[in-house]
Amino acid sequence: MAHKTDRDQSDKNRDLVRDVLLRDWDPIGISGIPEAKDEYDDYADVVLAMLINENATAEDIAGYLFKIATEDMALSDRKMAKLCDRAAEAVVALRSNF
């Protein structure tokens, strides 16, 4: 039973990170599309692992998000760094919930 509880908590933590990425980062503007709510799940998994396993800072997470947006998604919006910083700060603030 404890394993299920751990898994439930992990899923809850991932959902919290996903919500932050959709609300504060959302480089491709899909947050208003219910069918696309899982679009950033792979990134949420990495960010969650960075928080828990690596004790990552907001700067580390912002750097990761910026790399994803500018290199993987090929976005060059000048506001991207600000979005990444804002999302990273919000994600790091979640750490006390984990």
Tab-separated table of C-alpha atoms in Angstrom:
chain	number	residue	atom	x	y	z
A	1	MET	CA	0.000	0.000	0.000
A	2	ALA	CA	2.858	2.413	0.744
A	3	HIS	CA	4.084	2.017	-2.831
A	4	LYS	CA	0.737	3.211	-4.159
A	5	THR	CA	0.891	6.204	-1.829
A	6	ASP	CA	4.405	7.056	-3.045
A	7	ARG	CA	3.235	6.764	-6.645
A	8	ASP	CA	0.176	8.893	-5.930
A	9	GLN	CA	2.391	11.579	-4.389
A	10	SER	CA	4.765	11.430	-7.336
A	11	ASP	CA	1.850	11.863	-9.747
A	12	LYS	CA	0.562	14.774	-7.675
A	13	ASN	CA	3.998	16.424	-7.714
A	14	ARG	CA	4.239	15.993	-11.468
A	15	ASP	CA	0.798	17.549	-11.884
A	16	LEU	CA	1.915	20.556	-9.820
A	17	VAL	CA	4.973	21.032	-12.023
A	18	ARG	CA	2.880	20.520	-15.170
A	19	ASP	CA	0.459	23.202	-14.019
A	20	VAL	CA	3.301	25.667	-13.485
A	21	LEU	CA	4.768	24.943	-16.904
A	22	LEU	CA	1.373	25.435	-18.538
A	23	ARG	CA	0.590	28.582	-16.591
A	24	ASP	CA	3.966	30.340	-16.340
A	25	TRP	CA	6.105	28.958	-19.167
A	26	ASP	CA	3.912	27.764	-22.087
A	27	PRO	CA	6.255	28.775	-24.929
A	28	ILE	CA	3.949	27.450	-27.656
A	29	GLY	CA	0.719	28.851	-26.219
A	30	ILE	CA	-1.281	25.670	-25.630
A	31	SER	CA	-2.457	26.253	-22.066
A	32	GLY	CA	-6.015	26.995	-23.185
A	33	ILE	CA	-6.362	23.728	-25.094
A	34	PRO	CA	-7.606	20.982	-22.731
A	35	GLU	CA	-6.546	18.208	-25.111
A	36	ALA	CA	-2.941	19.468	-24.990
A	37	LYS	CA	-2.531	19.578	-21.213
A	38	ASP	CA	0.012	16.734	-21.390
A	39	GLU	CA	2.186	18.489	-24.003
A	40	TYR	CA	4.870	19.424	-21.469
A	41	ASP	CA	4.799	16.211	-19.414
A	42	ASP	CA	8.259	15.077	-20.532
A	43	TYR	CA	9.673	18.429	-19.456
A	44	ALA	CA	7.723	18.298	-16.195
A	45	ASP	CA	9.286	14.899	-15.454
A	46	VAL	CA	12.783	16.303	-15.975
A	47	VAL	CA	12.078	19.416	-13.907
A	48	LEU	CA	10.630	17.313	-11.084
A	49	ALA	CA	13.708	15.072	-11.128
A	50	MET	CA	15.937	18.158	-11.099
A	51	LEU	CA	14.111	19.459	-8.035
A	52	ILE	CA	14.082	16.217	-6.093
A	53	ASN	CA	17.253	14.403	-7.139
A	54	GLU	CA	19.587	17.258	-7.972
A	55	ASN	CA	18.299	19.969	-5.613
A	56	ALA	CA	18.329	22.268	-8.647
A	57	THR	CA	18.171	26.029	-8.283
A	58	ALA	CA	15.774	28.300	-10.102
A	59	GLU	CA	18.668	29.255	-12.378
A	60	ASP	CA	19.295	25.586	-13.258
A	61	ILE	CA	15.649	25.041	-14.114
A	62	ALA	CA	15.349	28.303	-16.042
A	63	GLY	CA	18.405	27.284	-18.064
A	64	TYR	CA	16.851	23.917	-18.869
A	65	LEU	CA	13.531	25.497	-19.899
A	66	PHE	CA	15.311	28.135	-21.983
A	67	LYS	CA	17.332	25.438	-23.767
A	68	ILE	CA	14.159	23.478	-24.546
A	69	ALA	CA	12.372	26.565	-25.861
A	70	THR	CA	15.223	27.961	-27.926
A	71	GLU	CA	17.010	24.835	-29.136
A	72	ASP	CA	14.421	22.059	-29.237
A	73	MET	CA	11.423	24.230	-30.111
A	74	ALA	CA	13.500	26.743	-32.108
A	75	LEU	CA	11.799	29.718	-30.483
A	76	SER	CA	13.706	32.976	-30.291
A	77	ASP	CA	11.254	35.278	-28.558
A	78	ARG	CA	13.079	37.844	-26.447
A	79	LYS	CA	10.552	37.287	-23.685
A	80	MET	CA	11.500	33.603	-23.461
A	81	ALA	CA	14.167	34.165	-20.792
A	82	LYS	CA	11.644	36.004	-18.634
A	83	LEU	CA	9.085	33.196	-19.057
A	84	CYS	CA	11.708	30.618	-18.126
A	85	ASP	CA	12.794	32.586	-15.064
A	86	ARG	CA	9.207	33.060	-13.876
A	87	ALA	CA	8.339	29.383	-14.323
A	88	ALA	CA	11.544	28.252	-12.629
A	89	GLU	CA	10.881	30.436	-9.586
A	90	ALA	CA	7.345	29.047	-9.336
A	91	VAL	CA	8.561	25.460	-9.650
A	92	VAL	CA	11.244	25.891	-6.997
A	93	ALA	CA	8.606	27.359	-4.689
A	94	LEU	CA	6.756	24.029	-4.975
A	95	ARG	CA	9.681	22.120	-3.449
A	96	SER	CA	8.290	22.464	0.074
A	97	ASN	CA	5.175	20.563	-1.072
A	98	PHE	CA	7.135	17.472	-2.077
